[in-house]
XYZ file of C-alpha atoms in Angstrom:
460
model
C 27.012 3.132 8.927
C 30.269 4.831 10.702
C 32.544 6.388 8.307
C 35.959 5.605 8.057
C 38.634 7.893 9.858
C 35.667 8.547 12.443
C 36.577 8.522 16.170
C 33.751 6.477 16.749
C 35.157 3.821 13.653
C 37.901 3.783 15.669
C 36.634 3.105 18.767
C 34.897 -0.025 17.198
C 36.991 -1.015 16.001
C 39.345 -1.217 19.097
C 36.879 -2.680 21.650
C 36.188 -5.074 18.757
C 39.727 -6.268 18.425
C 40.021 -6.579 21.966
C 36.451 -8.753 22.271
C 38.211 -10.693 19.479
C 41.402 -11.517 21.100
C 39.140 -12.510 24.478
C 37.304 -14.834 22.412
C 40.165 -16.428 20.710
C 41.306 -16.920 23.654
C 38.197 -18.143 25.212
C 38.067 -20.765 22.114
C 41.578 -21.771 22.861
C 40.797 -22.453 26.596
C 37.944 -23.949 25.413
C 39.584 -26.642 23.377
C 42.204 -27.295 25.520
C 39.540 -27.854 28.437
C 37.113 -29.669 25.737
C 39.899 -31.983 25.269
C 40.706 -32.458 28.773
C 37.346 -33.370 29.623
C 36.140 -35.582 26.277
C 39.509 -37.759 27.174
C 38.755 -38.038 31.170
C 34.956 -39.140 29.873
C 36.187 -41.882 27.005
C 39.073 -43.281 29.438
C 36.329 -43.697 32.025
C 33.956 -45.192 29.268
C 36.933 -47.538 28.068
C 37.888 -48.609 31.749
C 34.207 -49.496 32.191
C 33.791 -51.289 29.050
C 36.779 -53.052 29.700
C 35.519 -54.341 33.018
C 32.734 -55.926 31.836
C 34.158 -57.554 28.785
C 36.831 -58.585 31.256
C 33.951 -60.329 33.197
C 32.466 -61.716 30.252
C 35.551 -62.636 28.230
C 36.692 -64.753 31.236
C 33.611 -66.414 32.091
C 33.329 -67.845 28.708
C 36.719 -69.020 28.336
C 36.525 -71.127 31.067
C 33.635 -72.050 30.384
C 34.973 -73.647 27.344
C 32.891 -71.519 25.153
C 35.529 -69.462 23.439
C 37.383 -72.381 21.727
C 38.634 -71.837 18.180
C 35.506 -73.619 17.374
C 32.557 -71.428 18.743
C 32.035 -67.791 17.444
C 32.455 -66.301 20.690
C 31.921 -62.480 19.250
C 28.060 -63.798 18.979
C 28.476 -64.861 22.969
C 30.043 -60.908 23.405
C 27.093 -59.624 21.336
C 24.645 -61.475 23.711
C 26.271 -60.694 26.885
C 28.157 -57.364 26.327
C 24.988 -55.685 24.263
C 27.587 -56.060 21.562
C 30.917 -54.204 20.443
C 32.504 -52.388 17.631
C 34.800 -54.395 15.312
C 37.237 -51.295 15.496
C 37.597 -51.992 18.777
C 40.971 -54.092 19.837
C 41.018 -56.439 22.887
C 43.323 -59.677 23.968
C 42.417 -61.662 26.910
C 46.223 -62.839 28.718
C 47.367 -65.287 31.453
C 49.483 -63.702 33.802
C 52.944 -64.802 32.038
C 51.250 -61.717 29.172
C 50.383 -65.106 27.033
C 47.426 -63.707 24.401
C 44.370 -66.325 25.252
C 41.868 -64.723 22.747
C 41.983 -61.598 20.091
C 39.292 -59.328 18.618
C 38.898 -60.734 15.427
C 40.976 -58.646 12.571
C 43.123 -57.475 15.321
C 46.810 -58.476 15.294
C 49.092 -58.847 18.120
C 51.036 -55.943 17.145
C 48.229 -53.942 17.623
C 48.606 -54.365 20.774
C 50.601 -52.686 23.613
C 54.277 -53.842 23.261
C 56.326 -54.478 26.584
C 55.368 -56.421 29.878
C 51.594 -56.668 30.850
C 50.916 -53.177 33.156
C 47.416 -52.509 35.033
C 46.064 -49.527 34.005
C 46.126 -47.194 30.747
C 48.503 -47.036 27.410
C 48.800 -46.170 24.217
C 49.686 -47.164 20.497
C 50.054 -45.092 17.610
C 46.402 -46.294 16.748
C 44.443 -46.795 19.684
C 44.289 -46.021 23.318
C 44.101 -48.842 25.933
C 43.122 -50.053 29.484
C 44.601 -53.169 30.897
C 42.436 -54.406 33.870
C 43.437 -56.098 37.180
C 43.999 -59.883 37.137
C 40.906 -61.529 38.004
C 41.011 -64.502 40.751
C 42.015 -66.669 37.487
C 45.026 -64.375 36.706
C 43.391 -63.622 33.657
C 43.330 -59.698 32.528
C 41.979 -57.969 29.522
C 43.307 -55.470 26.983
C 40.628 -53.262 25.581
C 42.202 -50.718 23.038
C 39.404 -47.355 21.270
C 40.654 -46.380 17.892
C 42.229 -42.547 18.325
C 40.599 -42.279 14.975
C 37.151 -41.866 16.781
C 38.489 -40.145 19.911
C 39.402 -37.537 17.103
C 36.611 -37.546 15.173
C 33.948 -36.951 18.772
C 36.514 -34.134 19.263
C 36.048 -32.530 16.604
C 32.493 -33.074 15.959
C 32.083 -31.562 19.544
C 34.524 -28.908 18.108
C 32.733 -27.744 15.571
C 29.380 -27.665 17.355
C 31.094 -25.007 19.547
C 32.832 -23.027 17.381
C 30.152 -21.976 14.552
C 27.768 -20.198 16.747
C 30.648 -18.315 18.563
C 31.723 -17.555 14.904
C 28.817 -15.676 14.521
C 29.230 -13.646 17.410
C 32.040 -11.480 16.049
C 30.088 -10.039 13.487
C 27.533 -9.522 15.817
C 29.492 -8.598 18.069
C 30.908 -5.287 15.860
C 27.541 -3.994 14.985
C 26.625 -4.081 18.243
C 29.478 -2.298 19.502
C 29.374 0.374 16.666
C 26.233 1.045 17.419
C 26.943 1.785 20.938
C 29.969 3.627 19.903
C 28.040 5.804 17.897
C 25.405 6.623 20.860
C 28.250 6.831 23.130
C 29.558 9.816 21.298
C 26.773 11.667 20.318
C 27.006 14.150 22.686
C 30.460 14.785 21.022
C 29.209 14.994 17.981
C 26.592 17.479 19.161
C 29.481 19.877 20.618
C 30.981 19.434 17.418
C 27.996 21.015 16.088
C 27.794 23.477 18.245
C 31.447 24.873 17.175
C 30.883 24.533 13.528
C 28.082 26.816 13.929
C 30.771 29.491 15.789
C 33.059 32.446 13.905
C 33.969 35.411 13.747
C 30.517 36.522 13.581
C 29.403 34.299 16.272
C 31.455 33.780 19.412
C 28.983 33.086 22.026
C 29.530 30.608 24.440
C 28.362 27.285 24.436
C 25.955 25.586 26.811
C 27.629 23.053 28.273
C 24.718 22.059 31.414
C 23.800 18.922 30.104
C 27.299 17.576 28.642
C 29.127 14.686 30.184
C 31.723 15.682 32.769
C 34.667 15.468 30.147
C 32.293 17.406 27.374
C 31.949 20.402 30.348
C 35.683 20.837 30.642
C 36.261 21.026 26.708
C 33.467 23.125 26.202
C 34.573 25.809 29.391
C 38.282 26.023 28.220
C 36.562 26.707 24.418
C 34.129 28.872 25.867
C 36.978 31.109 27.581
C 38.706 31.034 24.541
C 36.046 32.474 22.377
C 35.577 35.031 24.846
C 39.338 36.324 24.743
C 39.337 36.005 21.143
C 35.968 38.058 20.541
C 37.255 40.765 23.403
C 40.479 40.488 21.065
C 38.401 40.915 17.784
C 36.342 43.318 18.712
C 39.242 45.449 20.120
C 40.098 45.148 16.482
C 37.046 45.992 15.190
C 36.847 49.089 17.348
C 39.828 50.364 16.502
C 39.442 50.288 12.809
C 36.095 52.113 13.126
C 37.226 54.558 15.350
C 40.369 54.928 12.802
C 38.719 55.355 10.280
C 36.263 57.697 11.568
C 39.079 60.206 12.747
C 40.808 59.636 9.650
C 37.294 61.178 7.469
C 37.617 64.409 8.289
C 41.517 65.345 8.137
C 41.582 63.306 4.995
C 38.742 65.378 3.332
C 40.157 68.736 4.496
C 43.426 67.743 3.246
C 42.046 66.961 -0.125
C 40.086 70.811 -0.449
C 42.873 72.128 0.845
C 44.949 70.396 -2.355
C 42.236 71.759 -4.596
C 42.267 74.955 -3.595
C 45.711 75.205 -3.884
C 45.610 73.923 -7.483
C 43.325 76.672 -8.293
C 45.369 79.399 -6.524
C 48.958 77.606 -8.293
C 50.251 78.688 -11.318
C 53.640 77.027 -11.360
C 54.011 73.896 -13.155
C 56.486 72.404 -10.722
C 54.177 72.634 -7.754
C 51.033 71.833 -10.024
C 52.955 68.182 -10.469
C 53.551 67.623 -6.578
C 50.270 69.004 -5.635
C 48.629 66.282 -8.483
C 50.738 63.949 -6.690
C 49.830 64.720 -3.118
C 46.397 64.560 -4.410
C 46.660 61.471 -5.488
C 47.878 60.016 -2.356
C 45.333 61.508 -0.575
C 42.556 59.937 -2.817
C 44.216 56.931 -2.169
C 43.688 57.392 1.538
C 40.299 58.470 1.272
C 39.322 54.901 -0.406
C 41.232 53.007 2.325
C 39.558 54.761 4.946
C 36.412 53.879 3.263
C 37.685 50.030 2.538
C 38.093 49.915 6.600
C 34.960 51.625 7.295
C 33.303 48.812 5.173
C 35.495 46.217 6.786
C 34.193 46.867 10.182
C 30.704 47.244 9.442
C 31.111 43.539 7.243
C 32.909 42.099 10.617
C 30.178 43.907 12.770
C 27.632 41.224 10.808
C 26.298 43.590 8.008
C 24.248 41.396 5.613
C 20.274 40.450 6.060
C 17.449 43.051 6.362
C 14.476 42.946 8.447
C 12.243 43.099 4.929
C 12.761 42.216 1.381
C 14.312 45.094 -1.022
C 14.028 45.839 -4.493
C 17.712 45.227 -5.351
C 17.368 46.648 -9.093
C 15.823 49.888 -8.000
C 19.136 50.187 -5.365
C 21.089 48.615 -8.547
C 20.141 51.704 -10.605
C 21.398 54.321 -8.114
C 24.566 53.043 -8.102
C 24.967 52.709 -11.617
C 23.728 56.441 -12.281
C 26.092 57.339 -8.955
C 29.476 55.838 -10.556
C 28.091 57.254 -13.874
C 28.369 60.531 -13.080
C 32.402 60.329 -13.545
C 32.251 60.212 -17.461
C 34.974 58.212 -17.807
C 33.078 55.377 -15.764
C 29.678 56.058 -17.271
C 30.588 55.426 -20.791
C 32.031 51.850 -20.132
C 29.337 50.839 -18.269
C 26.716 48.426 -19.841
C 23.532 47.892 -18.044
C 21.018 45.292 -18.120
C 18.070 45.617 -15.677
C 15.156 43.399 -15.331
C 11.445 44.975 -16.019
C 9.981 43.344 -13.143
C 11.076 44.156 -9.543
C 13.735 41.461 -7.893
C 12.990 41.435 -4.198
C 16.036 40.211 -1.514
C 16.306 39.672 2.186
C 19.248 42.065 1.951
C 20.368 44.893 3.841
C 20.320 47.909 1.037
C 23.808 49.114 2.374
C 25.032 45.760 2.431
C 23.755 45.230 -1.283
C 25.327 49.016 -1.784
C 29.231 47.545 -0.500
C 28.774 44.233 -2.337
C 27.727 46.081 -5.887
C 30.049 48.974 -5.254
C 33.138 46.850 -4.865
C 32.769 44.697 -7.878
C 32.110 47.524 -10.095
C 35.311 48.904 -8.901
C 37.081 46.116 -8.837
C 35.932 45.267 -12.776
C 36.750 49.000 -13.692
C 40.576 49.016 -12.250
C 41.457 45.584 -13.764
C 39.765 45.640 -17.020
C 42.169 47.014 -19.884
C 41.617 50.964 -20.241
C 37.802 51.876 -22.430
C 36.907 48.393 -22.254
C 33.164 47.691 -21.704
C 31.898 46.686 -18.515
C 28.768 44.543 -18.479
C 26.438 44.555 -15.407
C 23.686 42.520 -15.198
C 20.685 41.750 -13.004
C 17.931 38.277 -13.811
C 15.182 38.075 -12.261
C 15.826 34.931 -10.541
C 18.396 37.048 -8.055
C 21.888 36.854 -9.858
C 23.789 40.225 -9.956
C 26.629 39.867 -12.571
C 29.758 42.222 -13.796
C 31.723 41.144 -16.256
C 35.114 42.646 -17.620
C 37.861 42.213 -20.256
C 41.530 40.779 -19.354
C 43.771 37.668 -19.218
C 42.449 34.699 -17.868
C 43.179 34.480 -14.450
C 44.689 31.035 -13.167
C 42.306 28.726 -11.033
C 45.280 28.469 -7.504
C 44.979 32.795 -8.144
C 41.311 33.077 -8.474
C 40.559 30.940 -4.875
C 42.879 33.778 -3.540
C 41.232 36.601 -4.553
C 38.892 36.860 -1.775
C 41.503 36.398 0.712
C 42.046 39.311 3.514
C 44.479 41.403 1.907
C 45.185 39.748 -1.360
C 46.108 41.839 -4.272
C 45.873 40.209 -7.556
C 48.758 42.827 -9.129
C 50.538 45.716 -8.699
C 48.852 47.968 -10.923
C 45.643 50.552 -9.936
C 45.364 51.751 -6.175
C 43.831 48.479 -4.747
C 43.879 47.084 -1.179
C 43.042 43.539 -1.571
C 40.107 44.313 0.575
C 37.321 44.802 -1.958
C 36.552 41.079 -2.943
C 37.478 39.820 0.305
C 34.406 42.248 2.079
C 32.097 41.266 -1.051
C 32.309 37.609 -0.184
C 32.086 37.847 3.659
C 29.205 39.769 2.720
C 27.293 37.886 0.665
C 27.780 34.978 2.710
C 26.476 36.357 5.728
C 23.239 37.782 4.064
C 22.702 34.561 2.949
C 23.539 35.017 -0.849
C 26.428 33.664 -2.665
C 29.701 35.030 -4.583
C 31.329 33.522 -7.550
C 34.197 34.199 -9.268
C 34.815 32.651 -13.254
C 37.638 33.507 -15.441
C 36.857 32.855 -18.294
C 33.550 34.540 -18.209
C 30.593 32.742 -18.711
C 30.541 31.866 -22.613
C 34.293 33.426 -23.328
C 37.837 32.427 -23.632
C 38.931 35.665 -21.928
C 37.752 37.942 -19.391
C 36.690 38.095 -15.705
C 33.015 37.576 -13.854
C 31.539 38.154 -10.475
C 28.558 36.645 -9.874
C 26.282 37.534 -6.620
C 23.662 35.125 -6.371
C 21.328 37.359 -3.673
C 19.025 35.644 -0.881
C 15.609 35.801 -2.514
C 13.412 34.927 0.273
C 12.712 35.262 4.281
C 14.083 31.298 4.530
C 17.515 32.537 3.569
C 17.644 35.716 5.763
C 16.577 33.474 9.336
C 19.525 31.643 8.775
C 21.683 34.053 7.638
C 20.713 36.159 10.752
C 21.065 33.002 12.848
C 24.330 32.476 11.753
C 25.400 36.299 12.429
C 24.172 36.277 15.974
């Protein structure tokens, strides 16, 4: 069945409307011509008729046989093969004097005006006035329009049912050619939904139609300039963030050292301050390293890990800041939970949320982290609700949920590319699961082998 708004809907439905107008058409032409010929065929039939009732008519009155006193219809019935009492017909001299009448028939039924050869009409019937015979006699024979109508209809109708059921006919057939017509179309379609960021390769396009090749070349040398543009980009970032490791970690012992070597309050506050900003550079440099390596295709692994053993390191890791350790609330499975994820990839995607939960929860507020068996990482945190519209955003490129904390709006946003391209899945509730407050990230991680062949399929 085509679906509406389709291309190929419309394209039905087009060619359908115009074989619909060509057949109304058709029927029109049809009738008219029907008409045409069904009148040619009864005028010849009533000019014949009237011929030989002309002959027979006038032999019998002269033979004295149509007085008033002899039932001369049973004479017609015997000669003629016999008639039908619709049927109107006056025998007349040649001064238009009526010499004998169709019984029921009145002379007003007949033609009004002087006696003319050939063919008239009344409001009722249609009628043929023959030549005068050698006696001067001629004959008006009249067919009831009634019947002319009738046949005409009849032969109407007989017509126009079976071409009825051609139009509906008609449309499935030409959907269904419609639909083959553009399946390569829909096949190219294909082809680009399978293509981002991660995948830009070009398209085959050596067995497309003609008009499918020239699409699928300009899109091809698009994709190209927009992967040299990306990764350009990409490069750059890297290679920014590389150069920026080293300054920015010199900087920061350099700040250090000074604090130890400083006794005066007044420079104690800027150095704390230049410290601080330097902190804050060292986590965007590492936001952009992670950036690059998520738009690089980070995600599946070429073997299943054990995600709670990687989970645990990076617990005890961010634990060893006390502040960090004490809110954190662990709960690890007993048995192992084996994923089709890269362990760095797993490393970015835990790292981040944890972060993420610890600057936006409200100061000594618990943190809950917690891994299931079945492959669903979550980390939940105090705080507002967060609107529905605000929550969609927060894994957009850049999107910062408030002003407070140091964030980039990066975090979430290379969580989710992420997870999708290891084949896993991030969601974000507020309220958390079985609250009225609070806020929870839920990785659900690629369990099997299944999900990492597509995920790498998509990435390539």
């Amino acid at each position: 069945m085509i679906q509406r708004g389709t291309l190929a809907r419309r394209l039905a439905a087009m060619i359908s409307g115009g074989f619909a107008l060509i057949w109304v058409l058709a029927v029109v032409a049809t009738a008219i011509v029907l008409g045409a010929e069904q009148e040619e065929t009864l005028d010849s039939e009533l000019q014949e008729t009237a011929g030989i009732l002309h002959t027979v008519l006038g032999n019998a009155y002269r033979q004295g046989l149509a007085d008033p006193d002899t039932d001369f219809l049973e004479v017609l019935v015997g000669e003629a093969g016999g008639l039908d009492e619709a049927l109107v017909f006056a025998l007349v001299d040649s001064a238009g004097t009526i010499l004998l009448i169709s019984p029921g028939a009145q002379e007003d039924d007949l033609p009004a005006g002087p006696l003319l050869e050939g063919y008239s009409r009344t409001d009722a019937h249609a009628f043929y006035t023959t030549p005068p015979d050698d006696g001067g006699l001629s004959l008006q024979f009249g067919d009831p329009l009634a019947e002319r109508r009738e046949a005409y209809l009849d032969s109407f109708y007989a017509f126009i049912v079976p071409m009825l059921a051609l139009l509906p006919l008609a449309f499935l057939l030409v959907s269904r050619i419609a639909r083959s017509a553009l399946r390569p179309l829909e096949q190219l379609a294909a082809e680009i939904e399978q293509r981002g960021d991660a995948r830009l390769d070009p398209i085959d396009g050596s067995g497309q139609l003609k008009e499918l090749r020239k699409i699928t070349a300009r899109l091809n040398g698009f994709m190209n300039r927009l992967s040299q543009a990306l990764e350009g980009e990409r490069t750059f970032a890297t290679n920014a963030a590389h150069e920026l490791r080293s300054p920015v970690a010199v900087a920061l012992a350099q700040v250090q050292r000074l604090r130890i070597e400083t006794k005066d309050p007044d420079a104690l506050d800027r150095i704390d301050r230049l410290e601080a900003a330097l902190q804050r550079m060292r986590r965007l440099v590492a936001r952009l390293l992670q950036l690059a390596r998520a738009e690089a295709g980070i995600g599946p692994a070429q073997a299943p890990q054990d995600v709670g053993q990687l989970l645990a390191q990076i617990v005890d890791e961010m634990a060893t800041v006390p502040a960090r350790g004490e809110r954190l609330q662990v709960t690890l499975p007993d048995a192992p939970v084996m994923s089709a994820i890269d362990p760095d990839a797993f490393a970015i995607i835990a790292t981040n949320l944890l972060e993420n939960a610890l600057q936006h929860a409200p100061d000594d507020t618990p943190i809950s982290v917690r891994l299931t068996t079945d492959g669903a990482l979550s980390i939940t945190n105090k705080g507002a609700v967060i609107a529905p519209d605000e929550l969609n955003r927060l894994t957009q490129r850049f999107h910062s949920r408030d002003g407070r904390g140091s964030g980039f709006g990066l975090g979430l946003y290379i969580s989710e590319r992420i997870a999708r391209q290891s084949g896993g899945d991030l969601a974000l509730n507020s309220p958390s699961s079985g609250q009225e407050t609070g806020f929870e990230a839920v990785f659900r991680l690629p369990l099997d082998c299944s999900d990492f062949a597509v995920s790498t399929a998509v990435a390539r």
